[in-house]
């Protein structure tokens, strides 16, 4: 059970070595506890809440359900990899529309919204709801989050 | 001078961190030096709802990899701790002789990693003599088997013990032309903050314990932590990192948290603990769980003259805060917004073999509102009058002086009819009624339902004021220390607005300190929608006093009379009236005070004279598929009057979130146990946590009736959305199928329940 091996993951464009890790550890655990990236949050560890959403090779996934060691050779993007000093349009829209309250679901939502709009630049309302229905939020009632997404869609359409 | 910042839609200054790297919650304290090499605590929990513990065998588990120690209650020499609300009920923080609900902690495992602790759980053998599980509230009330033998009953609190009379029964309604009865179950729900509970504890060489908590009230945790550790309160330092939601369930300190200090002491190392979601669903307190027997009577022209409520509150398996919500929150609000001349309300709180009930968004007021609003609907249906019209007939007329209801509760200000009018007008209530009539005439499969509720609630009922301190740093920045404790409400922004308004210091130069009991020793925390009217009020008053102090310093430096010093808020600098060229900035004043051994700061506890009573009216529009029972919440209109508004962005966020939790209770969510007391909704797959897919479009309708009870004219808004929306949505669902003969459906109005109600009515 305690078998360990050194492997490396490509996270936010950087190759990171994972040491002293049991091979059964989830990607969420490795990101947070081994690589010092606690932006991805664990709220259910069952793939039900979306707080730990990351992008792996272009797919938005719950990192709690991914075996870290199976993501070797994949491109992993976490919440820490979105803002390069400047806020992204999605992050700014969340501020402008009041879409953040306690903040716990926020990283997962930012990842999910970026992923949605990169793959579907002009989503219908139902598509937005569907895409975000896997990201649970207890504070906002989702309305302000939809408003933020709508704002980004409109801004990007004008560019 | 520029205009006031108060009342403006100011964006939240705390957001960038949450959006870029994530907040720092208790489980994110990876670099905390005091927690270096911390061990992990995992709790083995009862798997039976009710039983006597025969034996606990940890021998195999203690041999497993990475297991440092395993403690039972006996190992830790735990003593019986009485309930604050009924001292005859006592328990140990780890169950020692008896378990009373599935999920109750029994054994503490200390391991090097979290997963090692989880692995060891399976190897711990707890042998029980299983007792019958008391899950049904009324059966528990009647049972001779008592959860707490010393109480002599499963009834652990009753208004009759307070000296209040029992309800008198049917005779009370002898003079009424119309009498309607109902039995409503305001079901048990799970608060579900996204961040589950977590805590950490570390003993310093100075003999002090530092404990991190995901809490709504750090200062309130000091005494129980001190007691659990057998030390003086001065040796306890509680720190609150970011908190990922609370909703009432994180007000009190729980056994799992209180035990960390004793465990850290025994193992000689710091310890961390974080529950899983499955643990959180059974061991974080639940909300609501109130059975209501309601009778309402009046005349055929719509006047309600008599109302009787017996609220039977499920306490769960511990006499926690939920026990007293019925007598002290539901009962005082039983009259709602109505002028009802005769009211009887008895409440009875009962322990059962279920997760303990605590405060949950609204905490006793949603239950009061749901009871009277449902009763009004049934009364309206009985006399064939529009439910909005029946309500209007019975409303307390507008009052700007205190009004006391027949149950003895005094409300500060109220204008219920205006809120009703606004909600009906903006929602186009009449138009929806026309559409409903047409759909009924066509015999559509999908029928429209329209629900109206009007509510009044108590906010700021906890605490008589709040502590605040404002300190000016050398660089002219300000630090606010507050006794409230934000976990989503936006205090960093709101309190900075208030301090900026008084001092002229720009908001970006104002930071907030909270939840650290060394830095903020006095505080009542965030609960009961009290923060702005008590905590914000204190920041506002203390900031004003600080400006006066600063004027004295400026007078000394400028060699002028204090009375001649003015603060130019646009430049955040002081000068002598008439000579604006020579100024002293906040920074200069702070440095001047420092140079003489002082500090430019002011601290005080600012009292308030009483609770406030926000009110409003909600209209919900739903569509019900009469063949499947499926409900879609189409639109929601919320007119919530929280007094003078500080920041509409924050206000709207509170209303939206409140409505979401209200509609979640009305339509979806319920904690369910089987007859043996096994929870069947113990994760987010089985529990119907409301998602983005189910939420309607919410229209927020503006209304402001300031209260005279604080400087800001503010009332609470944290819970109003939940209180107003829940009955409106439930009512709308029933309204959609009322023409088929349905007169009531208990919450949650799931497709199965709606379909069964339609079938039963046929």
PDB file of C-alpha atoms in Angstrom, chain A residues 38 73 76 93 118 135 154:
ATOM      1  CA  UNK A  38      -4.156  24.803  -2.728  1.00  0.00           C
ATOM      2  CA  UNK A  73       2.380  13.448 -19.837  1.00  0.00           C
ATOM      3  CA  UNK A  76      -2.776  20.211 -16.417  1.00  0.00           C
ATOM      4  CA  UNK A  93     -16.719  39.782 -14.653  1.00  0.00           C
ATOM      5  CA  UNK A 118     -13.134  28.504 -24.983  1.00  0.00           C
ATOM      6  CA  UNK A 135     -20.257  23.304  -9.945  1.00  0.00           C
ATOM      7  CA  UNK A 154     -21.154  39.926 -24.697  1.00  0.00           C
TER       8      UNK A 154
END
